[in-house]
CSV table of C-alpha atoms in Angstrom, one decimal:
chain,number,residue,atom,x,y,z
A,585,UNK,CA,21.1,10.6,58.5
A,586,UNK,CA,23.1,11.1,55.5
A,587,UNK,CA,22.5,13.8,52.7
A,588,UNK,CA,24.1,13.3,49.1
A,589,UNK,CA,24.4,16.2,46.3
A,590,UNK,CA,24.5,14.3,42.9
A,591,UNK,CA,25.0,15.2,39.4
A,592,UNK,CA,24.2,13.2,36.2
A,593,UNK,CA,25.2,13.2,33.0
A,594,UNK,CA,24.7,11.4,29.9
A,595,UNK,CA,21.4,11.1,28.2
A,596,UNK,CA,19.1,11.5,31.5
A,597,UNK,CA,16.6,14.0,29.5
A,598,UNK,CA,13.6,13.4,28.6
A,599,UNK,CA,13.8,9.5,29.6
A,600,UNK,CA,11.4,10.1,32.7
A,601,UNK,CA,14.9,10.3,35.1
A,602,UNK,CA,13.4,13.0,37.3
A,603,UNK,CA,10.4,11.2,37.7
A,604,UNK,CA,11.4,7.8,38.1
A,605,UNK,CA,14.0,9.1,40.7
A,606,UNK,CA,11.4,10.8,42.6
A,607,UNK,CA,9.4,8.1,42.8
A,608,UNK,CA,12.3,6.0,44.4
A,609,UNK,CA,12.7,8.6,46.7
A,610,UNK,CA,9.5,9.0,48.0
A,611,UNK,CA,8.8,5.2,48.4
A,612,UNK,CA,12.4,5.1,50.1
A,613,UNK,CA,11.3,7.7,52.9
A,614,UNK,CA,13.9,10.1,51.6
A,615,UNK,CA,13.9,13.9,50.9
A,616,UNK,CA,15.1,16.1,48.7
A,617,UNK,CA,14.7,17.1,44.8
A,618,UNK,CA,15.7,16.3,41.3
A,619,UNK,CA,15.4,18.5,38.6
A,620,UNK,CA,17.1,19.4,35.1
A,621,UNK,CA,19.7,21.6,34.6
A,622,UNK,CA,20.1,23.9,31.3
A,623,UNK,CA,23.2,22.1,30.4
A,624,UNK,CA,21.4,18.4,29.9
A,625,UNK,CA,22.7,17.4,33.6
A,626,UNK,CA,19.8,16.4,36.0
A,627,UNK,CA,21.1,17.7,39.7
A,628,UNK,CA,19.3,16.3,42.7
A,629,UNK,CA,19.9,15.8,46.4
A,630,UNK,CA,18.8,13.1,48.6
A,631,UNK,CA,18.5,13.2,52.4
A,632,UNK,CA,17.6,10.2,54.8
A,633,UNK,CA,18.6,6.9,55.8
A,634,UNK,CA,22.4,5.8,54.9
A,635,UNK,CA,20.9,3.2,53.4
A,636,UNK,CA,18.5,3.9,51.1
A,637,UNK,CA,20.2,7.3,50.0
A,638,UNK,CA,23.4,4.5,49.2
A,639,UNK,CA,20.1,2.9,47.5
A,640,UNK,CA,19.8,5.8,45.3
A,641,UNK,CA,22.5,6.6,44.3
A,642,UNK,CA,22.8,3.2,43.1
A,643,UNK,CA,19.8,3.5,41.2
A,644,UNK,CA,21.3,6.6,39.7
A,645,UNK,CA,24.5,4.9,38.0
A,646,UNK,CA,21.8,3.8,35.6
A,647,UNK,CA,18.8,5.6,35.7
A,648,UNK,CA,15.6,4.3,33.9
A,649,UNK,CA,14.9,2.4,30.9
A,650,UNK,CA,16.2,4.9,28.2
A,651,UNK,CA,18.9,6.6,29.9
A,652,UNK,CA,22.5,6.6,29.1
A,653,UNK,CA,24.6,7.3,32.5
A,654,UNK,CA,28.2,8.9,31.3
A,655,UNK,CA,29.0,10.2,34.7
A,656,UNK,CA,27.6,10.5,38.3
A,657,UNK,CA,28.9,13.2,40.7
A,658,UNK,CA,28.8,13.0,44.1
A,659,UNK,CA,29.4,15.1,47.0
A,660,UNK,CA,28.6,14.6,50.7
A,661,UNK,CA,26.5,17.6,52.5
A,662,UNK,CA,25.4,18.1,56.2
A,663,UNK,CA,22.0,17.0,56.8
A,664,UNK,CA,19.6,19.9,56.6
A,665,UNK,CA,16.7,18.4,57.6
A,666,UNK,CA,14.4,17.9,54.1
A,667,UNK,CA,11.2,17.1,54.2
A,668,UNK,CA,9.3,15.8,51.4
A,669,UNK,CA,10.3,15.4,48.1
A,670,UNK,CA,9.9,17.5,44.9
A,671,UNK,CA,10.6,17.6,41.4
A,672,UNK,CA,11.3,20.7,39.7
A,673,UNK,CA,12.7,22.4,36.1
């Protein structure tokens, strides 16, 4: 198990970034959320499988069709057991 805190910036607003990514996530098996932040960042955290939260994060150096990665911060958390994952603000 493996739980990542990530942080994206560039132009990930309003380019379907929260829902594309939770879409990965869910089809991946992993927990966790996504969700804007008021300063244009979109925050999320993924829980699950090494692999497939490595997967992710991948995924996240890029983002959808329309986004425009600057910067992706990571930081490595203690599982916390997620379930399920959600989208929010």
């Amino acid at each position: 198990m493996k739980r990542i805190h990530a942080v994206v910036s560039g132009r990930v607003q309003g380019v379907f970034f929260r829902v594309a990514c939770a879409e990965r996530a869910r089809s991946a098996g992993l927990a966790g959320w996504v969700r804007n932040r008021p300063d244009g960042t979109v925050e999320a955290v993924f829980e699950g499988d090494g692999a497939s939260v490595d997967a992710l994060v991948e995924w996240c150096r890029h983002g959808p069709s329309g986004a425009v990665v600057e910067r992706l911060e990571l930081e490595a958390e203690p599982p916390a057991g997620a379930e399920g994952f959600r989208v929010s603000g």
